CSV table of C-alpha atoms in Angstrom, one decimal:
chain,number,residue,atom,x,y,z
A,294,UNK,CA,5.5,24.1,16.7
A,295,UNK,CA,6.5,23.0,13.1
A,296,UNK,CA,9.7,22.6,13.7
A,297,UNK,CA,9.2,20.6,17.0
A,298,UNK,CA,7.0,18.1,15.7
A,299,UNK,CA,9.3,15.4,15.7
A,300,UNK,CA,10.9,15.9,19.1
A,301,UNK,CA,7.8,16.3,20.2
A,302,UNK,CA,6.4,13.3,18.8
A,303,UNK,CA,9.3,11.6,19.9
A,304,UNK,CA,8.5,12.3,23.6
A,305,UNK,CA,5.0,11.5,23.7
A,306,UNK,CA,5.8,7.6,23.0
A,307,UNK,CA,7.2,7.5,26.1
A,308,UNK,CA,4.5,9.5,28.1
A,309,UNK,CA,2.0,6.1,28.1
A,310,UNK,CA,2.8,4.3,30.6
A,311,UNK,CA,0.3,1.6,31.1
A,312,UNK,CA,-2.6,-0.4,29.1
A,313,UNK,CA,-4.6,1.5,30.7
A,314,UNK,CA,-3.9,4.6,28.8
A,315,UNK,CA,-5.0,3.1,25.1
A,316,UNK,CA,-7.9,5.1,25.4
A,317,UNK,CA,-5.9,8.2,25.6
A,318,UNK,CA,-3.6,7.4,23.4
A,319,UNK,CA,-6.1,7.2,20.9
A,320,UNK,CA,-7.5,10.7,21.6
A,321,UNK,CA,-3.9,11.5,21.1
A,322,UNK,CA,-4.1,10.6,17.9
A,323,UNK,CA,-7.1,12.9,16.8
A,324,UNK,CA,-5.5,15.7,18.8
A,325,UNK,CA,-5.0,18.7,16.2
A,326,UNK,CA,-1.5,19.8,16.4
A,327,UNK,CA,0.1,16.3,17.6
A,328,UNK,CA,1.2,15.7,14.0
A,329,UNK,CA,2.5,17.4,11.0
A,330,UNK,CA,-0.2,18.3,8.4
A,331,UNK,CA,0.6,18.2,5.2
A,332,UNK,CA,0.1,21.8,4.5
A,333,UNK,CA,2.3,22.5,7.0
A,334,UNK,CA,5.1,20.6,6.2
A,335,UNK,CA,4.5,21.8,2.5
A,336,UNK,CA,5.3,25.2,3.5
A,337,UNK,CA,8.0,24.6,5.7
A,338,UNK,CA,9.4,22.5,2.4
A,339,UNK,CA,8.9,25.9,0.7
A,340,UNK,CA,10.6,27.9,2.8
A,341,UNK,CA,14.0,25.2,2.9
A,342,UNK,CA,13.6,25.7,-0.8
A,343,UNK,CA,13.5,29.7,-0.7
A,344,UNK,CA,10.7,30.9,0.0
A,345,UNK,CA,10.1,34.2,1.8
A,346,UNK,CA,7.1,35.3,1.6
A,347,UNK,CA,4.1,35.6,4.3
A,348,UNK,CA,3.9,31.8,5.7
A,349,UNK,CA,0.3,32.7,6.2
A,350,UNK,CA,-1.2,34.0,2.9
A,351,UNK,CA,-2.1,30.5,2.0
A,352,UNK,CA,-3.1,32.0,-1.8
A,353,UNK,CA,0.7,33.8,-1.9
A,354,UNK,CA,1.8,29.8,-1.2
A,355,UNK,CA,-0.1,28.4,-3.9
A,356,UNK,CA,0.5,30.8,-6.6
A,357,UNK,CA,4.1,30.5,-5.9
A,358,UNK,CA,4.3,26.9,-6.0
A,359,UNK,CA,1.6,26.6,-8.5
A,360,UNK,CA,3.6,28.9,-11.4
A,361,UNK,CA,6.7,27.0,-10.6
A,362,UNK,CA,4.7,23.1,-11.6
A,363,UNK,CA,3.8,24.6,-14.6
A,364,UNK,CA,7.1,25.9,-15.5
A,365,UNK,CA,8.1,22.0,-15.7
A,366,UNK,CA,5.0,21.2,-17.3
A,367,UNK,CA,2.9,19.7,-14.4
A,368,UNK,CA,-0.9,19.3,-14.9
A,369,UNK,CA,-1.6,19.7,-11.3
A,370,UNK,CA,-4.5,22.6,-10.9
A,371,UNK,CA,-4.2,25.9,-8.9
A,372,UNK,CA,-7.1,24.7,-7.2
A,373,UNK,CA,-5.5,21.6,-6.1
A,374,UNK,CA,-2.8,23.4,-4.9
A,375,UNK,CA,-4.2,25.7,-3.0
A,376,UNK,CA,-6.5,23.1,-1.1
A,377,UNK,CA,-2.9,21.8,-0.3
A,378,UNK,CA,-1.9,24.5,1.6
A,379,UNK,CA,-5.7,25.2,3.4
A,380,UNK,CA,-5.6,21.7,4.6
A,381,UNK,CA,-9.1,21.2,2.5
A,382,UNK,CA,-7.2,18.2,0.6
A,383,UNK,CA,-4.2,16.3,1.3
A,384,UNK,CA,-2.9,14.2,-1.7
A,385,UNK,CA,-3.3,10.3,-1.5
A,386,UNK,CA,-0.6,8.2,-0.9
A,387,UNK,CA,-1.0,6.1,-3.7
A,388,UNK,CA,0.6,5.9,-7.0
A,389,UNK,CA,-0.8,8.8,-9.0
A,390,UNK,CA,-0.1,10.8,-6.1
A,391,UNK,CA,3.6,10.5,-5.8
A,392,UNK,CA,4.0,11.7,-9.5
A,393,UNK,CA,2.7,15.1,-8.5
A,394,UNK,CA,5.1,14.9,-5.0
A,395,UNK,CA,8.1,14.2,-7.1
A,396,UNK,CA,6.7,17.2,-9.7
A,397,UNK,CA,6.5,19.2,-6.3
A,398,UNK,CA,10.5,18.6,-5.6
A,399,UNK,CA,11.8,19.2,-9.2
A,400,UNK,CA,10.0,22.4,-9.3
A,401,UNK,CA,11.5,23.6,-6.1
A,402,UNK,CA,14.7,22.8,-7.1
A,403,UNK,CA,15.0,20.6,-3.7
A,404,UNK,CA,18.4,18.9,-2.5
A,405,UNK,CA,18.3,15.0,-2.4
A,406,UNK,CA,18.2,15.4,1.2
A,407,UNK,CA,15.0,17.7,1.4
A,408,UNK,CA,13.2,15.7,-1.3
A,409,UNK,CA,13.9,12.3,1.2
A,410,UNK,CA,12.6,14.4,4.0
A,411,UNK,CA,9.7,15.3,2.5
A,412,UNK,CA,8.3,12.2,1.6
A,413,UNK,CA,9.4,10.4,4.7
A,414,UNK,CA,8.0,13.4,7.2
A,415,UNK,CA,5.5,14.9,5.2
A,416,UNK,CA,4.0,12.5,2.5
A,417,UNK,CA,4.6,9.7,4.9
A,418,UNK,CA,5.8,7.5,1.7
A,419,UNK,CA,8.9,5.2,0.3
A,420,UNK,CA,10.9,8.0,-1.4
A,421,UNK,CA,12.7,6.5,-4.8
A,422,UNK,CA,12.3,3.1,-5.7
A,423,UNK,CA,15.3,2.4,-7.3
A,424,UNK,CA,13.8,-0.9,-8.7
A,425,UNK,CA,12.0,0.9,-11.2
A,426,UNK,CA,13.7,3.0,-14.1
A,427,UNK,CA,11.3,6.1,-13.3
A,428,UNK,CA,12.2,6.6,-9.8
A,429,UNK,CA,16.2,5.6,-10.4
A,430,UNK,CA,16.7,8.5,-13.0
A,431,UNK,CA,14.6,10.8,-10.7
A,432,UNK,CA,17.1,9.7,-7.8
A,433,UNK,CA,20.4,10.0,-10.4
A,434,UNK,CA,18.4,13.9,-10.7
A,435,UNK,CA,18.3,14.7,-7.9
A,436,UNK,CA,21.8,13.7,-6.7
A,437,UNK,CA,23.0,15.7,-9.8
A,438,UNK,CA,20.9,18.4,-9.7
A,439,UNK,CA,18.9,17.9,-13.2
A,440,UNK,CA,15.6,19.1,-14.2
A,441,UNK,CA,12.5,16.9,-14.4
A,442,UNK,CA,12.9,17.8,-18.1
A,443,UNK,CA,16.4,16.3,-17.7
A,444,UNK,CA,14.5,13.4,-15.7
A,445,UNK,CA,11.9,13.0,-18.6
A,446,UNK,CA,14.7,13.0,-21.4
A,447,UNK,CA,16.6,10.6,-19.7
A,448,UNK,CA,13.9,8.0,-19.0
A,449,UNK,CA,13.1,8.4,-22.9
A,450,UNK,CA,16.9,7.1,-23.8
A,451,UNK,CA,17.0,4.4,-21.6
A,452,UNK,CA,13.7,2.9,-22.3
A,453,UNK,CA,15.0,3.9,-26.4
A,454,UNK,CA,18.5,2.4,-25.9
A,455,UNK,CA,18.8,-1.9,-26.5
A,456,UNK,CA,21.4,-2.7,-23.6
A,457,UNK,CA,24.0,-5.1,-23.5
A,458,UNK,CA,23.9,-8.3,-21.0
A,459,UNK,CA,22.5,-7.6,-17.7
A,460,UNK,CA,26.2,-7.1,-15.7
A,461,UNK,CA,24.3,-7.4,-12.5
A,462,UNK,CA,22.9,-10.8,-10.9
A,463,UNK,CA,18.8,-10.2,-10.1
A,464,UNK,CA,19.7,-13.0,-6.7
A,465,UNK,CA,21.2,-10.8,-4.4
A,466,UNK,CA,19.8,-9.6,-0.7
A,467,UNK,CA,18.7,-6.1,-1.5
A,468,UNK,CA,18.9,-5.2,-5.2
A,469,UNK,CA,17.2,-2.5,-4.9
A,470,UNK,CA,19.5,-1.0,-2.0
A,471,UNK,CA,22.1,-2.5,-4.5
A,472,UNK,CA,20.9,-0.5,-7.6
A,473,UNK,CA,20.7,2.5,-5.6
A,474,UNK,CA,24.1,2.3,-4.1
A,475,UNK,CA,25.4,1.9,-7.8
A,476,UNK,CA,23.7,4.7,-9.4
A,477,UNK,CA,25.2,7.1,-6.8
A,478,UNK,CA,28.5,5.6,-8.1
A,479,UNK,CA,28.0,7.0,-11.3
A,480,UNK,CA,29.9,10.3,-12.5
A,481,UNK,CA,29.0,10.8,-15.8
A,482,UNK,CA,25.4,9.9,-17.2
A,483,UNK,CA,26.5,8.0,-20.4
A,484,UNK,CA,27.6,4.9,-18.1
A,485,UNK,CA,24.6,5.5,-15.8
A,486,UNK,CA,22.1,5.7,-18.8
A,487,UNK,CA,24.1,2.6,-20.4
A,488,UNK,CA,24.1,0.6,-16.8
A,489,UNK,CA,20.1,1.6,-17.1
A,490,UNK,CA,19.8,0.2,-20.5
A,491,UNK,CA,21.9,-3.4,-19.7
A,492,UNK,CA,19.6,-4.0,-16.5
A,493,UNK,CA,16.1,-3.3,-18.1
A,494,UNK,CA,15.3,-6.5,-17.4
A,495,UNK,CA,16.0,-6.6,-13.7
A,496,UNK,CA,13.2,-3.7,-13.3
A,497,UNK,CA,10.1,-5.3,-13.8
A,498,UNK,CA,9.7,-6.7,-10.3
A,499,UNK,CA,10.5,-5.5,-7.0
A,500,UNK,CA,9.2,-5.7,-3.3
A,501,UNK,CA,10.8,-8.9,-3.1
A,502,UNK,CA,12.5,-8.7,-0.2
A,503,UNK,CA,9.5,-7.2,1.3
A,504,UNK,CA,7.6,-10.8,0.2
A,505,UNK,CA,10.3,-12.9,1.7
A,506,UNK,CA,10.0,-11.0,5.4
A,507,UNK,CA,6.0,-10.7,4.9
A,508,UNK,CA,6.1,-14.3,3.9
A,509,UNK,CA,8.4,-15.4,7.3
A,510,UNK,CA,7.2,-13.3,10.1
A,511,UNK,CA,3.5,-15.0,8.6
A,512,UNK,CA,5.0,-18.5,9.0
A,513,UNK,CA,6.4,-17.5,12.8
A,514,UNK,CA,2.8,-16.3,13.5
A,515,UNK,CA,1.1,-19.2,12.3
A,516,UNK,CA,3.5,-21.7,12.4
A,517,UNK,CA,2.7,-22.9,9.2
A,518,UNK,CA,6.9,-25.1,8.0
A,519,UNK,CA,6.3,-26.8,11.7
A,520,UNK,CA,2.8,-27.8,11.6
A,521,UNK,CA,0.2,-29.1,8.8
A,522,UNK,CA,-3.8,-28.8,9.4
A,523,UNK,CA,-3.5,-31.9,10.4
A,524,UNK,CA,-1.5,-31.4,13.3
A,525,UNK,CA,-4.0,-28.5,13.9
A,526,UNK,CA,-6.9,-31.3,13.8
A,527,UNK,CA,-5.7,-33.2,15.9
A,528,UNK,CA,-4.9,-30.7,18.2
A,529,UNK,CA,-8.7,-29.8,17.9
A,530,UNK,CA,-9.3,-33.4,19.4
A,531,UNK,CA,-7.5,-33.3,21.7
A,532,UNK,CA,-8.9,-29.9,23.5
A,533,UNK,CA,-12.1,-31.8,22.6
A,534,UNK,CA,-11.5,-34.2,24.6
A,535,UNK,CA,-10.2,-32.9,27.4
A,536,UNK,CA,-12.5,-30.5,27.6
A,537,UNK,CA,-15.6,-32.9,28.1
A,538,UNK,CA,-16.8,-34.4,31.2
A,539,UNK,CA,-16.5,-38.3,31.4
A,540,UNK,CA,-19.9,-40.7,32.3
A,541,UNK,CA,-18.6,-40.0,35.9
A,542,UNK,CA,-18.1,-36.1,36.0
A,543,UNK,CA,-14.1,-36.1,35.8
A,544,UNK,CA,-12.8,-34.4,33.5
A,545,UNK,CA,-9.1,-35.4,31.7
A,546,UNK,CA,-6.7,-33.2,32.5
A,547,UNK,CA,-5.8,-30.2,31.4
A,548,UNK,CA,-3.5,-29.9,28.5
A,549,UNK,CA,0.5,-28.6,29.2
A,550,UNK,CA,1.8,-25.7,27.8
A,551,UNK,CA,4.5,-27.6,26.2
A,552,UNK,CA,3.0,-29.5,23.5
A,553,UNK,CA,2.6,-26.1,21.8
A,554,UNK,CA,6.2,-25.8,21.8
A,555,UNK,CA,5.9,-26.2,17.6
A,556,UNK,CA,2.9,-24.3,16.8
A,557,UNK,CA,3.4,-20.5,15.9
A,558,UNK,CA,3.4,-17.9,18.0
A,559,UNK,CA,-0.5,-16.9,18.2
A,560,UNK,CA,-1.4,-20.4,19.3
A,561,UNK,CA,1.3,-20.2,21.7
A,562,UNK,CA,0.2,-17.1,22.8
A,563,UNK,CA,-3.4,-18.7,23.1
A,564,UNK,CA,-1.9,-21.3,25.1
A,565,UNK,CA,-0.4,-18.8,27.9
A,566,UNK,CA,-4.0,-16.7,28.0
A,567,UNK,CA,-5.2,-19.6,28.6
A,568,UNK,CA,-3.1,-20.4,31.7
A,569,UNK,CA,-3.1,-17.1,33.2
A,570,UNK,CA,-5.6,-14.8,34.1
A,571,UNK,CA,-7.5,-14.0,31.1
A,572,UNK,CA,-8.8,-17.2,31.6
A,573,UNK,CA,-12.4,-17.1,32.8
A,574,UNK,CA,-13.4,-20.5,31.8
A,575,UNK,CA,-11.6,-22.1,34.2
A,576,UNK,CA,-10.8,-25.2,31.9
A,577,UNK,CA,-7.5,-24.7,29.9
A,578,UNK,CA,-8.6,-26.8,27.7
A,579,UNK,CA,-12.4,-25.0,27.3
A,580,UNK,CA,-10.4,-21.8,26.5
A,581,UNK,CA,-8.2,-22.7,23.8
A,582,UNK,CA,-10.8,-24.8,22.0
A,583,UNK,CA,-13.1,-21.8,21.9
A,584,UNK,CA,-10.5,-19.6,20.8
A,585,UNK,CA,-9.5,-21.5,17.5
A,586,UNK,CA,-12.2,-24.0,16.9
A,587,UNK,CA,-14.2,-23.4,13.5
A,588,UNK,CA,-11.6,-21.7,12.4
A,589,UNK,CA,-8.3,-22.0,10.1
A,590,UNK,CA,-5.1,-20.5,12.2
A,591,UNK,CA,-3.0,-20.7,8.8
A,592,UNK,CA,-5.5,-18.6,7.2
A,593,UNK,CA,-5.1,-13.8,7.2
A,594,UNK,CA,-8.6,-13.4,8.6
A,595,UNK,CA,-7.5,-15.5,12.1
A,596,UNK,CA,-3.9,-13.8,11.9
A,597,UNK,CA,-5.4,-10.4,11.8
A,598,UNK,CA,-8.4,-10.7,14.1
A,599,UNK,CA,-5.7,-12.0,16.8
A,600,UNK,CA,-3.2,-9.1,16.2
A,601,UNK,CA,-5.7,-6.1,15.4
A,602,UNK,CA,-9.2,-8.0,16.6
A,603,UNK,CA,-10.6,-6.6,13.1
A,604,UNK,CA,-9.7,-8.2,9.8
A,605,UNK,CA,-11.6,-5.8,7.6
A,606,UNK,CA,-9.5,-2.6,8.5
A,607,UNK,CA,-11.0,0.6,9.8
A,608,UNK,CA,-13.6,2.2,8.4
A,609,UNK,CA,-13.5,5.3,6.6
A,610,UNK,CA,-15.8,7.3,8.6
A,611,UNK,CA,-14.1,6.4,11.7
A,612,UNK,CA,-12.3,9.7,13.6
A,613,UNK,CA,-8.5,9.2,13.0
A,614,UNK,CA,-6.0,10.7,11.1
A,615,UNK,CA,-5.9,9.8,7.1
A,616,UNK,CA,-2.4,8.5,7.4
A,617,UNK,CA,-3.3,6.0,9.9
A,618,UNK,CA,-6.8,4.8,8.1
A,619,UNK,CA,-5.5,4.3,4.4
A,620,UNK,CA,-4.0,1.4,3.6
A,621,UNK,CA,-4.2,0.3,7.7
A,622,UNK,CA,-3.6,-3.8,7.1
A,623,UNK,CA,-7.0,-5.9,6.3
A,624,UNK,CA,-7.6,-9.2,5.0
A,625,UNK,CA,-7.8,-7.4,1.5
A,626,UNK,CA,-4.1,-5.8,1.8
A,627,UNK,CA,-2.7,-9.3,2.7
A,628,UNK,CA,-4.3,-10.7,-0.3
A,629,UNK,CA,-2.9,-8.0,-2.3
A,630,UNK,CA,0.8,-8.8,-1.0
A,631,UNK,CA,0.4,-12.1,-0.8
A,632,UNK,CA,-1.4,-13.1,-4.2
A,633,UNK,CA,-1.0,-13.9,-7.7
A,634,UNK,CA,-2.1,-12.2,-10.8
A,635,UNK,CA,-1.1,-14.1,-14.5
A,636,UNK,CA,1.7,-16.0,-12.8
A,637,UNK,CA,3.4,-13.2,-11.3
A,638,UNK,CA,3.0,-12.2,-7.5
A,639,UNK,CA,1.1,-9.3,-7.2
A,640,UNK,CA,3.8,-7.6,-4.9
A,641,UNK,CA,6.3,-7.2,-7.5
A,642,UNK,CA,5.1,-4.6,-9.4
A,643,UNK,CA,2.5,-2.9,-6.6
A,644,UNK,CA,3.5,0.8,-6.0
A,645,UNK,CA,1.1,0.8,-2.9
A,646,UNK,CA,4.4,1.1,-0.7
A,647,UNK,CA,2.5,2.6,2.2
A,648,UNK,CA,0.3,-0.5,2.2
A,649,UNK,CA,3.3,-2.9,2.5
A,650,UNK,CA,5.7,-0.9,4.8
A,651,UNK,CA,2.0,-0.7,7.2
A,652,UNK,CA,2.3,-4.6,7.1
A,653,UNK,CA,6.0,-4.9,7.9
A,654,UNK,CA,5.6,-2.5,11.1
A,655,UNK,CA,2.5,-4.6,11.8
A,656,UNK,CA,3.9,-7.9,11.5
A,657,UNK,CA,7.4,-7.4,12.9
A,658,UNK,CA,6.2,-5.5,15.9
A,659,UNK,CA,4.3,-9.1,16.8
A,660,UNK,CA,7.0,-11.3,16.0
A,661,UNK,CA,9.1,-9.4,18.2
A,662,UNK,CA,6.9,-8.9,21.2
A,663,UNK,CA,4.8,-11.9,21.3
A,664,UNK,CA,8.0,-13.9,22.4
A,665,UNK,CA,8.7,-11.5,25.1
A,666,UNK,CA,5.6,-12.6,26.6
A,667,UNK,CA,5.7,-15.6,25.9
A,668,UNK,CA,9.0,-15.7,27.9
A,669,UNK,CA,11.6,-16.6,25.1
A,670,UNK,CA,13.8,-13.6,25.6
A,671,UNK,CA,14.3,-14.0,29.6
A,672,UNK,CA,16.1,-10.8,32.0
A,673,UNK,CA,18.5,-13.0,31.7
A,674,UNK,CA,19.0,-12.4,27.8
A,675,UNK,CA,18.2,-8.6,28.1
A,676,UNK,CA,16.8,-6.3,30.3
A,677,UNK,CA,13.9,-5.0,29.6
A,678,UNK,CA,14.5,-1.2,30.1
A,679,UNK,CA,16.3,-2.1,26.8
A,680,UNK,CA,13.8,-3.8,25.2
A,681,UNK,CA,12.1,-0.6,23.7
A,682,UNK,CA,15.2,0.1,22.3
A,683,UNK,CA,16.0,-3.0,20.7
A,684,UNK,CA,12.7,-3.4,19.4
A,685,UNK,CA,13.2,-0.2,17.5
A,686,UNK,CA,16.5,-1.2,16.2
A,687,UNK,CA,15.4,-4.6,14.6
A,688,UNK,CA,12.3,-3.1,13.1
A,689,UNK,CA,14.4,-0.3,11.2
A,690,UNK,CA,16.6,-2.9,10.2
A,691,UNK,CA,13.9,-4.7,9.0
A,692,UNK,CA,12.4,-2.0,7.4
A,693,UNK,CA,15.7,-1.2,5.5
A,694,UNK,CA,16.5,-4.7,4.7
A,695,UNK,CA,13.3,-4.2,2.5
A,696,UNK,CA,14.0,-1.3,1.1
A,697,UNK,CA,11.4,1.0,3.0
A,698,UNK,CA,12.0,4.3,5.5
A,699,UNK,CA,12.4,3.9,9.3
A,700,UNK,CA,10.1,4.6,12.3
A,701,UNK,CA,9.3,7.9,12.5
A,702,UNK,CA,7.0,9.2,15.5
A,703,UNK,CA,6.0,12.1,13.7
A,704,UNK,CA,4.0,9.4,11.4
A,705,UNK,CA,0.6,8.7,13.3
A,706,UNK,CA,0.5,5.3,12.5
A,707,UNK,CA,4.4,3.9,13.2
A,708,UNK,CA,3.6,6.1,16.8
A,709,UNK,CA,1.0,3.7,17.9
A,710,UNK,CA,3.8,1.1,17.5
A,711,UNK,CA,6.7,3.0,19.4
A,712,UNK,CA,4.3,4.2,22.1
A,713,UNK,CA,3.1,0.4,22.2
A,714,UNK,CA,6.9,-0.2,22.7
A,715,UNK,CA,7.2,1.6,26.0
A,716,UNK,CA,4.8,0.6,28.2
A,717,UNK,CA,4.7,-2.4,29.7
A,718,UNK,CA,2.6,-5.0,27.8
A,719,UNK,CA,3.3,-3.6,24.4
A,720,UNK,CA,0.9,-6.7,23.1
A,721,UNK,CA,-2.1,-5.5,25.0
A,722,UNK,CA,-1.7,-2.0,24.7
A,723,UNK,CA,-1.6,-2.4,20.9
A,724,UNK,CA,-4.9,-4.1,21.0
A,725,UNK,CA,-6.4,-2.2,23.2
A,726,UNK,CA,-5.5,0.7,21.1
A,727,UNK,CA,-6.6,-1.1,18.0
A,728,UNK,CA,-9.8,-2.0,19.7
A,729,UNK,CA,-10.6,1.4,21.0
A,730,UNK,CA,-10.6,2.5,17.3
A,731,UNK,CA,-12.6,0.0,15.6
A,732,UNK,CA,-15.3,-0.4,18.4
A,733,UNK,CA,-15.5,4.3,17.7
């Protein structure tokens, strides 16, 4: 089964036809055996790194693995190990987590390629950010095939070393793809540690291309750049209006789907609920004044309780897999993207990069669907067999635009997306899904 998992996961995105298979989709998701766990994939990394001996003697595993982290000086416990490999513990995927991963790879001596695989099928994080001078030397280490003592000398010099000019400009697309495609450039270690040393300054922020398409996708949601509050007020009024009887029983009449034409997306979206069957009110008007009034559709809390009908996240205790759980998007994770600390945005030096790549999926999957039912993209433009794949398409290159890994079906939490992208009404089936999991 290991080393079907993603095939297999692959597969199942396409099995779920309808909405009216969130349910089971869900109970997909808490299946045993649907996904990779991590002490599986650990000892498959072992065994693409040498390993021979009994794949089931989970203590043979950790002694292995555990005498070859203290050969490079880890401080990672035998005990820790070893609850790897018996699925007691799986490591966070947080900062002080991905130290040990990295310690994990240098100790088993992994190719560049094995060491991207495991953190993108088995860690389920951003493997090297080359926008900090930690990760870079670790991926000019890797490429090379240097010892993390190598890794941890090197990373000494540089940070030593006064540097020359920075020789790069910090206003480019992509600098971190940038800084990543440069360092692979490199031959000879004097001119990478030297190119380090003259760029110092350009690694003290990052994530900024992730802000920009956070920051976007937000304003095609909310339409914030096309409308003020005040256009949102007197909107309000409107619906108000319209929506209560005159002294003789008539009522105005109901408002026209056009005016929303420069509001974002959500209130568009509002706007088409309310003129199709999801309508129970039977007043247009009476539907969309319910749906937004008292409330701020500029603000995170009304964006994510119309895309995930939660803004808090999901709870701990709730049965789903860990990788879909942490860092699932909340009011609090778009503050922490989105906000400021002493001047600087908060972004640019967070390291939680499972908690912004969760966003980007998130965000991207609505801006791309939501005008699909909202008619923008027309069988005339595409056809919708096609769609699935497209969809897929633009989100990796959004993904990669911002520096982050693509979908991968064998992650629990982008296969709720791709299995959303095959059925029919991808919107609904995502919030049914998301529903289904908050309301357990």
């Amino acid at each position: 089964m290991s080393e079907k998992y993603t095939k297999f996961a692959e597969n199942s995105t396409r099995t779920f036809a309808s909405v009216n298979e969130s349910e089971d989709a869900v109970a997909y998701l808490n299946a045993p055996g649907h996904f990779r766990p991590f002490s599986q994939g650990l000892t498959e990394l072992m065994a693409r790194a040498g390993y021979c001996g009994p794949k089931e003697d989970n203590m043979e595993k950790a002694g292995c693995l555990f005498g070859k982290l203290q050969q490079i000086g880890s401080r990672t416990t035998e005990a820790t190990v070893l609850s790897w490999f018996t699925g007691e513990h799986r490591p966070k995927i947080e900062a002080s987590s991905r130290a040990k991963m990295y310690e994990i790879c240098f100790s088993l001596n992994l190719s560049i390629e094995d060491t991207e695989w495991f953190f993108h099928h088995v860690y389920f994080d951003r493997c090297f950010n080359c926008h900090t001078i930690e990760e870079s030397v670790f991926f000019y280490c890797f490429l090379h095939k240097l010892t993390y003592q190598d890794a941890q000398s090197l990373i000494r010099e540089i940070n030593r070393r006064e540097g020359n000019p920075p020789s790069t400009p910090d206003n480019m697309g992509n600098y971190t793809r940038f800084i990543s495609d440069k360092i692979s450039s490199f031959t000879e270690t004097e001119d990478f540690i030297q190119f380090m040393a003259d760029n110092k300054v350009s690694f003290g922020s990052w994530n900024k291309s992730a802000f920009s398409e956070i920051s976007r996708q937000l304003a095609e949601l909310t339409g914030s750049g096309k409308c003020t509050p005040s256009d949102i007020d007197k909107l309000k009024r409107n619906l108000k209006k319209r929506s209560v009887p005159s002294s003789d029983g008539a009522r105005l009449g109901d408002i026209d789907a056009s005016i929303f034409d420069n509001y974002g997306l959500l209130l568009r979206e509002i706007c088409y609920d309310a003129h199709t069957t999801k309508n129970t009110t039977g007043s247009v008007s009476s539907y969309i004044l319910e749906t937004i009034d008292n409330k701020s559709v500029f603000l995170n809390t009304f964006v994510l309780e119309r895309l995930l009908t939660t803004y808090s996240g999901i709870q701990k205790k709730t049965e789903l897999p860990y990788v879909v759980k942490v860092n699932f998007p909340s009011k609090k994770s778009l503050s922490d993207v989105l906000g400021t600390k002493d001047g600087q945005r908060k972004i640019e030096t967070s390291k939680s990069y499972d908690m912004i790549r969760k966003i980007l999926v998130l965000l991207h999957f609505y801006t791309f669907w939501l005008p699909v039912k909202l008619g923008d993209i027309g069988d005339d433009e595409c056809d919708s067999e096609k769609l699935p794949d497209i969809y897929i398409e633009e989100a990796e290159n959004c993904l990669f635009r911002c520096g982050y890994e693509p979908l991968y079906a064998g992650n629990p939490y982008d296969w709720m997306f791709l299995c959303a992208a095959h059925t029919e009404e991808p919107v609904e089936f995502l919030r049914s899904c998301i529903f289904e999991i908050t309301d357990r």
